[in-house]
mmCIF file of C-alpha atoms in Angstrom:
data_model
loop_
_atom_site.group_PDB
_atom_site.id
_atom_site.type_symbol
_atom_site.label_atom_id
_atom_site.label_comp_id
_atom_site.label_asym_id
_atom_site.label_seq_id
_atom_site.Cartn_x
_atom_site.Cartn_y
_atom_site.Cartn_z
ATOM 1 C CA TYR A 1248 -5.002 -0.230 -22.632
ATOM 2 C CA SER A 1249 -5.544 -3.869 -22.189
ATOM 3 C CA ILE A 1250 -2.392 -4.490 -23.808
ATOM 4 C CA ILE A 1251 -0.290 -1.575 -21.349
ATOM 5 C CA LEU A 1252 -2.190 -3.469 -17.876
ATOM 6 C CA SER A 1253 -0.659 -6.859 -19.305
ATOM 7 C CA SER A 1254 2.535 -5.639 -19.583
ATOM 8 C CA VAL A 1255 2.391 -4.482 -15.922
ATOM 9 C CA ALA A 1256 1.575 -7.924 -15.331
ATOM 10 C CA ALA A 1257 4.150 -9.413 -16.818
ATOM 11 C CA GLY A 1258 6.700 -7.347 -15.541
ATOM 12 C CA THR A 1259 5.927 -8.236 -11.806
ATOM 13 C CA ILE A 1260 5.171 -12.310 -13.101
ATOM 14 C CA ILE A 1261 8.536 -12.254 -14.279
ATOM 15 C CA THR A 1262 10.256 -10.310 -11.487
ATOM 16 C CA MET A 1263 7.937 -12.835 -9.155
ATOM 17 C CA THR A 1264 9.472 -16.145 -11.832
ATOM 18 C CA SER A 1265 12.845 -15.092 -11.839
ATOM 19 C CA PHE A 1266 15.911 -16.382 -10.160
ATOM 20 C CA HIS A 1267 18.266 -14.606 -12.119
ATOM 21 C CA TRP A 1268 19.116 -10.885 -10.772
ATOM 22 C CA LEU A 1269 19.154 -9.775 -14.291
ATOM 23 C CA LEU A 1270 15.464 -11.080 -15.620
ATOM 24 C CA ALA A 1271 14.097 -9.676 -11.935
ATOM 25 C CA TRP A 1272 15.797 -6.076 -13.099
ATOM 26 C CA ILE A 1273 14.101 -6.888 -16.647
ATOM 27 C CA GLY A 1274 10.664 -7.440 -14.934
ATOM 28 C CA LEU A 1275 10.884 -4.223 -12.673
ATOM 29 C CA GLU A 1276 11.551 -2.095 -15.857
ATOM 30 C CA LEU A 1277 9.060 -3.560 -17.914
ATOM 31 C CA ASN A 1278 6.419 -3.076 -15.085
ATOM 32 C CA THR A 1279 7.420 0.935 -14.649
ATOM 33 C CA LEU A 1280 7.502 1.676 -18.352
ATOM 34 C CA ALA A 1281 4.029 0.130 -18.313
ATOM 35 C CA ILE A 1282 2.371 1.543 -15.734
ATOM 36 C CA ILE A 1283 3.975 5.437 -17.073
ATOM 37 C CA PRO A 1284 1.219 5.930 -19.753
ATOM 38 C CA ILE A 1285 -1.418 4.977 -17.285
ATOM 39 C CA ILE A 1286 -0.545 7.441 -14.878
ATOM 40 C CA ALA A 1287 -0.507 10.599 -17.747
ATOM 41 C CA LYS A 1288 -3.406 9.125 -19.413
ATOM 42 C CA GLN A 1289 -5.311 12.293 -17.850
ATOM 43 C CA HIS A 1290 -3.188 14.874 -19.707
ATOM 44 C CA HIS A 1291 -3.392 17.045 -16.937
ATOM 45 C CA PRO A 1292 -0.293 18.967 -15.330
ATOM 46 C CA ARG A 1293 -0.652 17.447 -12.189
ATOM 47 C CA ALA A 1294 -0.669 13.923 -13.935
ATOM 48 C CA THR A 1295 2.327 14.692 -16.047
ATOM 49 C CA GLU A 1296 4.540 15.785 -12.663
ATOM 50 C CA ALA A 1297 2.945 12.548 -11.300
ATOM 51 C CA THR A 1298 4.544 10.479 -14.012
ATOM 52 C CA THR A 1299 7.892 12.247 -13.778
ATOM 53 C CA LYS A 1300 8.057 12.100 -9.739
ATOM 54 C CA TYR A 1301 7.148 8.103 -10.568
ATOM 55 C CA PHE A 1302 9.652 7.591 -13.190
ATOM 56 C CA LEU A 1303 12.097 9.073 -12.025
ATOM 57 C CA THR A 1304 12.299 7.659 -8.251
ATOM 58 C CA GLN A 1305 11.422 3.948 -10.190
ATOM 59 C CA ALA A 1306 14.466 4.544 -12.811
ATOM 60 C CA ALA A 1307 16.986 5.397 -9.735
ATOM 61 C CA ALA A 1308 15.564 2.639 -7.947
ATOM 62 C CA SER A 1309 16.248 0.146 -10.639
ATOM 63 C CA ALA A 1310 19.548 1.297 -11.643
ATOM 64 C CA MET A 1311 20.280 0.821 -7.522
ATOM 65 C CA VAL A 1312 19.071 -2.971 -7.743
ATOM 66 C CA LEU A 1313 21.048 -3.335 -10.791
ATOM 67 C CA PHE A 1314 24.139 -1.887 -9.491
ATOM 68 C CA ALA A 1315 23.919 -3.607 -6.114
ATOM 69 C CA SER A 1316 23.329 -6.822 -7.866
ATOM 70 C CA THR A 1317 26.240 -6.288 -10.049
ATOM 71 C CA LEU A 1318 28.771 -6.208 -6.790
ATOM 72 C CA ASN A 1319 27.224 -8.898 -5.384
ATOM 73 C CA ALA A 1320 27.926 -10.868 -8.750
ATOM 74 C CA TRP A 1321 31.720 -9.358 -9.084
ATOM 75 C CA SER A 1322 32.534 -10.291 -5.484
ATOM 76 C CA SER A 1323 30.775 -14.039 -5.420
ATOM 77 C CA GLY A 1324 30.691 -14.985 -8.999
ATOM 78 C CA THR A 1325 26.908 -15.746 -9.189
ATOM 79 C CA TRP A 1326 23.828 -13.890 -10.498
ATOM 80 C CA ASP A 1327 21.495 -16.262 -8.706
ATOM 81 C CA ILE A 1328 19.022 -14.146 -5.968
ATOM 82 C CA SER A 1329 19.259 -16.500 -2.990
ATOM 83 C CA GLN A 1330 23.253 -16.176 -3.094
ATOM 84 C CA MET A 1331 23.239 -12.432 -1.572
ATOM 85 C CA THR A 1332 26.611 -12.589 0.255
ATOM 86 C CA ASN A 1333 28.346 -9.165 -0.155
ATOM 87 C CA PRO A 1334 27.075 -7.165 2.729
ATOM 88 C CA GLN A 1335 27.494 -3.733 0.885
ATOM 89 C CA SER A 1336 25.219 -4.903 -1.926
ATOM 90 C CA CYS A 1337 22.548 -6.442 0.761
ATOM 91 C CA THR A 1338 22.616 -2.841 2.373
ATOM 92 C CA LEU A 1339 22.207 -1.165 -1.341
ATOM 93 C CA LEU A 1340 19.558 -3.343 -2.558
ATOM 94 C CA THR A 1341 17.019 -2.803 0.843
ATOM 95 C CA LEU A 1342 17.349 1.013 0.110
ATOM 96 C CA ALA A 1343 16.545 0.528 -3.457
ATOM 97 C CA LEU A 1344 13.444 -1.781 -2.591
ATOM 98 C CA SER A 1345 12.714 0.236 0.104
ATOM 99 C CA MET A 1346 12.522 3.144 -2.657
ATOM 100 C CA LYS A 1347 10.457 1.328 -4.888
ATOM 101 C CA LEU A 1348 8.184 0.675 -2.280
ATOM 102 C CA GLY A 1349 7.900 3.887 -0.791
ATOM 103 C CA LEU A 1350 9.387 3.186 2.802
ATOM 104 C CA ALA A 1351 10.460 5.908 5.194
ATOM 105 C CA PRO A 1352 12.668 8.107 4.383
ATOM 106 C CA LEU A 1353 12.429 7.362 1.056
ATOM 107 C CA HIS A 1354 8.569 7.671 0.908
ATOM 108 C CA PHE A 1355 7.957 11.316 -0.322
ATOM 109 C CA TRP A 1356 6.698 10.051 -4.120
ATOM 110 C CA LEU A 1357 3.939 8.322 -2.835
ATOM 111 C CA PRO A 1358 1.588 10.617 -1.917
ATOM 112 C CA GLU A 1359 2.641 13.121 -4.695
ATOM 113 C CA VAL A 1360 1.887 10.418 -7.355
ATOM 114 C CA LEU A 1361 -1.347 8.949 -5.808
ATOM 115 C CA GLN A 1362 -2.456 12.600 -5.673
ATOM 116 C CA GLY A 1363 -1.830 13.134 -9.657
ATOM 117 C CA THR A 1364 -3.534 10.137 -11.006
ATOM 118 C CA SER A 1365 -7.370 8.853 -10.863
ATOM 119 C CA MET A 1366 -8.248 6.348 -8.310
ATOM 120 C CA LYS A 1367 -8.443 3.343 -10.440
ATOM 121 C CA THR A 1368 -4.640 4.232 -10.993
ATOM 122 C CA ALA A 1369 -3.972 5.019 -7.269
ATOM 123 C CA LEU A 1370 -5.511 1.598 -6.626
ATOM 124 C CA ILE A 1371 -2.920 -0.066 -8.920
ATOM 125 C CA ILE A 1372 0.217 1.632 -7.841
ATOM 126 C CA ALA A 1373 -0.774 1.235 -3.690
ATOM 127 C CA THR A 1374 -1.586 -2.268 -4.416
ATOM 128 C CA TRP A 1375 -0.251 -4.278 -7.395
ATOM 129 C CA GLN A 1376 2.902 -2.231 -7.631
ATOM 130 C CA LYS A 1377 3.972 -3.646 -4.333
ATOM 131 C CA LEU A 1378 4.342 -7.352 -5.139
ATOM 132 C CA ALA A 1379 7.348 -7.422 -7.045
ATOM 133 C CA PRO A 1380 9.723 -5.138 -4.687
ATOM 134 C CA LEU A 1381 8.083 -7.331 -1.786
ATOM 135 C CA SER A 1382 8.954 -10.495 -3.419
ATOM 136 C CA LEU A 1383 12.705 -9.419 -4.177
ATOM 137 C CA LEU A 1384 12.958 -8.648 -0.498
ATOM 138 C CA TYR A 1385 11.032 -12.067 0.588
ATOM 139 C CA LEU A 1386 14.022 -14.218 -1.304
ATOM 140 C CA VAL A 1387 16.691 -12.381 -0.014
ATOM 141 C CA HIS A 1388 15.515 -12.041 3.139
ATOM 142 C CA ASN A 1389 18.042 -14.492 4.840
ATOM 143 C CA SER A 1390 20.712 -12.434 3.844
ATOM 144 C CA ILE A 1391 19.223 -8.416 4.838
ATOM 145 C CA ASN A 1392 20.364 -6.340 7.543
ATOM 146 C CA PRO A 1393 17.594 -6.652 9.758
ATOM 147 C CA THR A 1394 18.775 -3.300 11.557
ATOM 148 C CA ILE A 1395 17.917 -1.232 8.157
ATOM 149 C CA LEU A 1396 14.856 -3.286 8.174
ATOM 150 C CA LEU A 1397 13.141 -2.737 11.603
ATOM 151 C CA THR A 1398 14.782 1.194 11.473
ATOM 152 C CA MET A 1399 12.881 2.244 8.364
ATOM 153 C CA ALA A 1400 9.966 -0.046 9.639
ATOM 154 C CA MET A 1401 9.530 1.988 12.514
ATOM 155 C CA LEU A 1402 10.192 5.255 10.598
ATOM 156 C CA SER A 1403 7.377 4.503 8.086
ATOM 157 C CA THR A 1404 4.571 3.604 10.617
ATOM 158 C CA LEU A 1405 5.620 7.191 12.078
ATOM 159 C CA THR A 1406 5.469 8.999 9.105
ATOM 160 C CA GLY A 1407 2.344 7.212 8.245
ATOM 161 C CA GLY A 1408 0.523 8.276 11.138
ATOM 162 C CA TRP A 1409 1.961 11.695 11.607
ATOM 163 C CA GLY A 1410 1.912 12.417 7.562
ATOM 164 C CA GLY A 1411 -1.836 11.728 7.514
ATOM 165 C CA LEU A 1412 -3.409 13.623 10.232
ATOM 166 C CA ASN A 1413 -2.997 16.644 8.274
ATOM 167 C CA GLN A 1414 -4.193 15.745 4.822
ATOM 168 C CA THR A 1415 -7.687 16.297 3.413
ATOM 169 C CA GLN A 1416 -7.260 14.706 0.089
ATOM 170 C CA THR A 1417 -8.676 10.974 0.404
ATOM 171 C CA ARG A 1418 -5.735 9.694 -1.935
ATOM 172 C CA LYS A 1419 -2.888 10.994 0.461
ATOM 173 C CA ILE A 1420 -4.480 9.951 3.540
ATOM 174 C CA LEU A 1421 -4.776 6.571 2.022
ATOM 175 C CA ALA A 1422 -0.826 6.868 0.456
ATOM 176 C CA PHE A 1423 0.385 7.463 4.441
ATOM 177 C CA SER A 1424 -1.973 4.451 5.124
ATOM 178 C CA SER A 1425 -0.551 2.656 3.058
ATOM 179 C CA ILE A 1426 3.341 4.041 4.025
ATOM 180 C CA ALA A 1427 2.271 2.753 7.494
ATOM 181 C CA HIS A 1428 1.120 -0.590 6.577
ATOM 182 C CA LEU A 1429 4.190 -1.535 4.261
ATOM 183 C CA GLY A 1430 6.732 -0.321 7.773
ATOM 184 C CA TRP A 1431 4.658 -3.276 9.721
ATOM 185 C CA MET A 1432 5.184 -5.181 6.805
ATOM 186 C CA ALA A 1433 8.875 -4.421 6.779
ATOM 187 C CA SER A 1434 9.746 -5.089 10.542
ATOM 188 C CA ILE A 1435 8.525 -8.765 10.352
ATOM 189 C CA ILE A 1436 10.575 -9.583 6.512
ATOM 190 C CA THR A 1437 13.814 -10.612 8.273
ATOM 191 C CA LEU A 1438 12.132 -12.251 11.313
ATOM 192 C CA ASN A 1439 8.941 -14.141 9.960
ATOM 193 C CA PRO A 1440 8.846 -13.890 6.383
ATOM 194 C CA ASP A 1441 5.492 -15.589 6.275
ATOM 195 C CA ILE A 1442 3.661 -12.934 8.513
ATOM 196 C CA LEU A 1443 4.773 -10.712 5.835
ATOM 197 C CA LEU A 1444 3.284 -12.535 2.953
ATOM 198 C CA LEU A 1445 0.015 -12.878 5.105
ATOM 199 C CA ASN A 1446 0.259 -9.349 6.052
ATOM 200 C CA LEU A 1447 0.446 -8.243 2.176
ATOM 201 C CA VAL A 1448 -2.653 -10.436 1.284
ATOM 202 C CA LEU A 1449 -4.771 -8.235 3.771
ATOM 203 C CA TYR A 1450 -3.611 -5.433 3.287
ATOM 204 C CA ILE A 1451 -4.709 -5.610 -0.417
ATOM 205 C CA ILE A 1452 -8.318 -7.147 0.574
ATOM 206 C CA MET A 1453 -8.455 -4.314 2.513
ATOM 207 C CA THR A 1454 -7.225 -1.114 0.656
ATOM 208 C CA THR A 1455 -8.889 -2.532 -2.921
ATOM 209 C CA PRO A 1456 -12.689 -2.081 -1.834
ATOM 210 C CA THR A 1457 -11.726 1.568 0.320
ATOM 211 C CA PHE A 1458 -10.013 2.603 -3.185
ATOM 212 C CA LEU A 1459 -13.407 1.088 -5.211
ATOM 213 C CA LEU A 1460 -15.809 2.786 -2.946
ATOM 214 C CA LEU A 1461 -14.333 6.145 -3.011
ATOM 215 C CA LYS A 1462 -14.057 5.749 -6.560
ATOM 216 C CA TYR A 1463 -18.224 4.906 -7.075
ATOM 217 C CA THR A 1464 -18.852 8.032 -4.437
ATOM 218 C CA SER A 1465 -16.165 9.810 -6.381
ATOM 219 C CA SER A 1466 -14.784 11.304 -3.272
ATOM 220 C CA LYS A 1467 -11.584 13.439 -3.460
ATOM 221 C CA THR A 1468 -11.646 15.038 -0.609
ATOM 222 C CA VAL A 1469 -12.858 14.640 3.156
ATOM 223 C CA LYS A 1470 -15.102 17.046 2.352
ATOM 224 C CA ASP A 1471 -16.713 15.039 -0.703
ATOM 225 C CA LEU A 1472 -17.097 12.273 1.892
ATOM 226 C CA THR A 1473 -19.497 14.206 3.574
ATOM 227 C CA THR A 1474 -22.189 13.839 1.010
ATOM 228 C CA SER A 1475 -21.540 10.504 0.581
ATOM 229 C CA TRP A 1476 -24.597 9.208 2.277
ATOM 230 C CA THR A 1477 -27.051 10.811 -0.358
ATOM 231 C CA ILE A 1478 -25.662 8.185 -3.296
ATOM 232 C CA SER A 1479 -25.764 5.241 -1.037
ATOM 233 C CA PRO A 1480 -26.399 4.928 3.033
ATOM 234 C CA GLN A 1481 -25.067 1.467 2.909
ATOM 235 C CA THR A 1482 -21.761 2.615 1.132
ATOM 236 C CA THR A 1483 -20.749 5.209 4.053
ATOM 237 C CA THR A 1484 -21.603 1.927 6.662
ATOM 238 C CA LEU A 1485 -19.301 -0.029 4.892
ATOM 239 C CA MET A 1486 -16.957 2.588 4.200
ATOM 240 C CA MET A 1487 -16.531 3.456 7.974
ATOM 241 C CA THR A 1488 -16.335 -0.531 9.159
ATOM 242 C CA LEU A 1489 -13.503 -0.710 6.378
ATOM 243 C CA LEU A 1490 -11.591 2.091 7.599
ATOM 244 C CA MET A 1491 -11.783 0.873 11.717
ATOM 245 C CA SER A 1492 -10.764 -2.517 9.907
ATOM 246 C CA LEU A 1493 -7.677 -0.534 8.127
ATOM 247 C CA SER A 1494 -6.724 0.826 11.343
ATOM 248 C CA GLY A 1495 -6.181 -2.436 12.757
ATOM 249 C CA LEU A 1496 -9.238 -2.122 15.960
ATOM 250 C CA PRO A 1497 -9.954 -5.842 17.325
ATOM 251 C CA PRO A 1498 -12.955 -7.507 16.077
ATOM 252 C CA LEU A 1499 -12.026 -7.060 12.558
ATOM 253 C CA THR A 1500 -9.283 -8.968 9.586
ATOM 254 C CA GLY A 1501 -6.732 -5.531 10.030
ATOM 255 C CA PHE A 1502 -6.055 -6.525 13.528
ATOM 256 C CA MET A 1503 -4.992 -9.610 12.538
ATOM 257 C CA PRO A 1504 -1.521 -8.612 10.847
ATOM 258 C CA LYS A 1505 -0.887 -6.253 13.901
ATOM 259 C CA TRP A 1506 -1.759 -8.832 16.211
ATOM 260 C CA LEU A 1507 1.020 -11.568 14.707
ATOM 261 C CA ILE A 1508 3.579 -9.135 14.111
ATOM 262 C CA LEU A 1509 3.687 -7.621 17.707
ATOM 263 C CA GLN A 1510 3.936 -10.965 19.151
ATOM 264 C CA GLU A 1511 6.815 -12.012 16.757
ATOM 265 C CA LEU A 1512 8.434 -8.607 17.735
ATOM 266 C CA THR A 1513 8.301 -9.471 21.239
ATOM 267 C CA THR A 1514 9.188 -12.780 21.379
ATOM 268 C CA HIS A 1515 12.474 -11.541 19.435
ATOM 269 C CA ASN A 1516 12.879 -9.489 22.309
ATOM 270 C CA LEU A 1517 12.161 -6.674 20.196
ATOM 271 C CA THR A 1518 10.108 -4.806 22.815
ATOM 272 C CA THR A 1519 10.733 -1.088 22.263
ATOM 273 C CA THR A 1520 10.237 -1.253 18.049
ATOM 274 C CA ALA A 1521 6.892 -3.261 19.154
ATOM 275 C CA THR A 1522 5.599 -0.358 21.288
ATOM 276 C CA ILE A 1523 6.678 2.413 19.093
ATOM 277 C CA MET A 1524 4.901 0.713 16.140
ATOM 278 C CA ALA A 1525 1.426 -0.009 18.402
ATOM 279 C CA MET A 1526 1.661 3.457 19.739
ATOM 280 C CA SER A 1527 2.245 4.848 15.821
ATOM 281 C CA ALA A 1528 -0.736 2.705 15.321
ATOM 282 C CA LEU A 1529 -2.967 5.099 17.482
ATOM 283 C CA LEU A 1530 -1.541 8.143 15.024
ATOM 284 C CA SER A 1531 -3.006 6.606 12.224
ATOM 285 C CA LEU A 1532 -6.324 5.109 13.881
ATOM 286 C CA PHE A 1533 -6.753 8.953 14.725
ATOM 287 C CA PHE A 1534 -7.559 9.803 11.052
ATOM 288 C CA TYR A 1535 -9.706 6.715 10.204
ATOM 289 C CA ILE A 1536 -11.538 7.490 12.886
ATOM 290 C CA ARG A 1537 -11.803 11.435 11.532
ATOM 291 C CA LEU A 1538 -12.741 10.177 7.982
ATOM 292 C CA SER A 1539 -15.188 7.711 9.343
ATOM 293 C CA TYR A 1540 -16.714 10.338 11.730
ATOM 294 C CA VAL A 1541 -17.319 12.929 8.374
ATOM 295 C CA SER A 1542 -18.841 10.213 6.182
ATOM 296 C CA THR A 1543 -21.244 8.697 8.502
ATOM 297 C CA LEU A 1544 -21.891 10.455 11.882
ATOM 298 C CA THR A 1545 -22.006 14.038 10.572
ATOM 299 C CA LEU A 1546 -24.483 15.753 7.961
ATOM 300 C CA TYR A 1547 -23.871 17.942 5.418
ATOM 301 C CA PRO A 1548 -25.768 20.901 5.242
ATOM 302 C CA THR A 1549 -27.961 20.429 2.190
ATOM 303 C CA THR A 1550 -30.010 23.188 0.444
ATOM 304 C CA THR A 1551 -32.416 21.047 -1.454
ATOM 305 C CA LYS A 1552 -35.579 19.715 -0.121
ATOM 306 C CA ALA A 1553 -34.719 16.338 -1.348
ATOM 307 C CA THR A 1554 -32.807 14.109 1.269
ATOM 308 C CA HIS A 1555 -31.796 11.730 -1.436
ATOM 309 C CA LYS A 1556 -30.602 11.590 -5.141
ATOM 310 C CA TRP A 1557 -31.659 9.775 -7.914
ATOM 311 C CA ARG A 1558 -30.830 6.077 -7.630
ATOM 312 C CA PHE A 1559 -29.559 4.167 -10.402
ATOM 313 C CA LYS A 1560 -28.235 0.882 -10.397
ATOM 314 C CA PRO A 1561 -24.450 1.726 -10.053
ATOM 315 C CA LYS A 1562 -22.523 1.503 -13.511
ATOM 316 C CA PRO A 1563 -19.572 -0.438 -12.155
ATOM 317 C CA LEU A 1564 -19.540 -4.032 -10.970
ATOM 318 C CA THR A 1565 -20.352 -4.049 -7.015
ATOM 319 C CA THR A 1566 -19.174 -7.646 -6.855
ATOM 320 C CA PRO A 1567 -15.356 -7.013 -6.431
ATOM 321 C CA THR A 1568 -16.208 -4.693 -3.661
ATOM 322 C CA THR A 1569 -18.697 -6.569 -1.778
ATOM 323 C CA THR A 1570 -16.665 -9.588 -1.927
ATOM 324 C CA LEU A 1571 -13.347 -7.899 -0.472
ATOM 325 C CA THR A 1572 -15.327 -5.862 1.931
ATOM 326 C CA VAL A 1573 -16.916 -8.888 3.859
ATOM 327 C CA LEU A 1574 -13.376 -10.536 3.300
ATOM 328 C CA SER A 1575 -11.877 -7.607 5.140
ATOM 329 C CA LEU A 1576 -14.302 -7.529 8.064
ATOM 330 C CA LEU A 1577 -14.696 -11.214 9.214
ATOM 331 C CA LEU A 1578 -11.361 -13.028 8.664
ATOM 332 C CA LEU A 1579 -9.993 -12.641 12.224
ATOM 333 C CA PRO A 1580 -11.753 -15.817 13.444
ATOM 334 C CA MET A 1581 -9.195 -17.763 10.943
ATOM 335 C CA THR A 1582 -6.212 -16.644 12.305
ATOM 336 C CA PRO A 1583 -5.404 -19.992 14.505
ATOM 337 C CA MET A 1584 -5.796 -21.907 11.479
ATOM 338 C CA LEU A 1585 -2.726 -19.625 10.029
ATOM 339 C CA VAL A 1586 -0.342 -19.574 12.418
#
């Protein structure tokens, strides 16, 4: 398991440090091939299905990346990542990396794959697996067509909002939340890539403790969240504030990237895009509020006399969860320092 995980890490790092297209592609392939046994480890038909879906989409996207880079090398004579001069290959590359990330309209695999895996693997797919494609987009942000990315960004924020409304599975809800967040990131890549990096870091800081808390209370559906207070009342409070931060409500960290992105969009006279994205954030807010209402403000009818379960010292390490939770709630005052 440790060898496979280190291969996942190595693949991402190779892609992030490469300057040659073939090296970047090798990194993406290594990363995909290493995570496949992690997804399929459960020996369950659902896990096998998720693995197949993941493999097919990622393999197709990797092939498109290779095709785009070969096309570019053919027309410009260089394999350098920063020298993307061919418009067709730029468009192809944008589509391929969007497919790798799970941006709408190429997002269909993400909820299905997350639903078929364990919480821990879902966390890796929702956070670590986004680093390699986003680093490539960051490297080529000068040559990308902004219209394509802005359209995909608007579609992603709307899809992330609409799709999550009707879900009862927490992993699917978090998958749609991930699509919406990726939409926010995609909108800013061509305008101000530094905000993209800030948004990515904050997204990982907020998503990680959410997954860890769900894993700790083993809440796979919204119904499971209703009894999470019996396991630990503090967990439910943290869960509520984390969900509010993910939705981007002002006193919390999650508001920072949304604020900066909307500001940047309006500076570039993209008021309509900014308005649509701000409205789509309301859709996401609705299902986050529903989750927090279910987990914190309602009591599940229990037939037992005891109000609490036996509470032992939690087996998993709680330090990462607490540290990241504090960060995902209290970083907003740092905004002036980062701008």
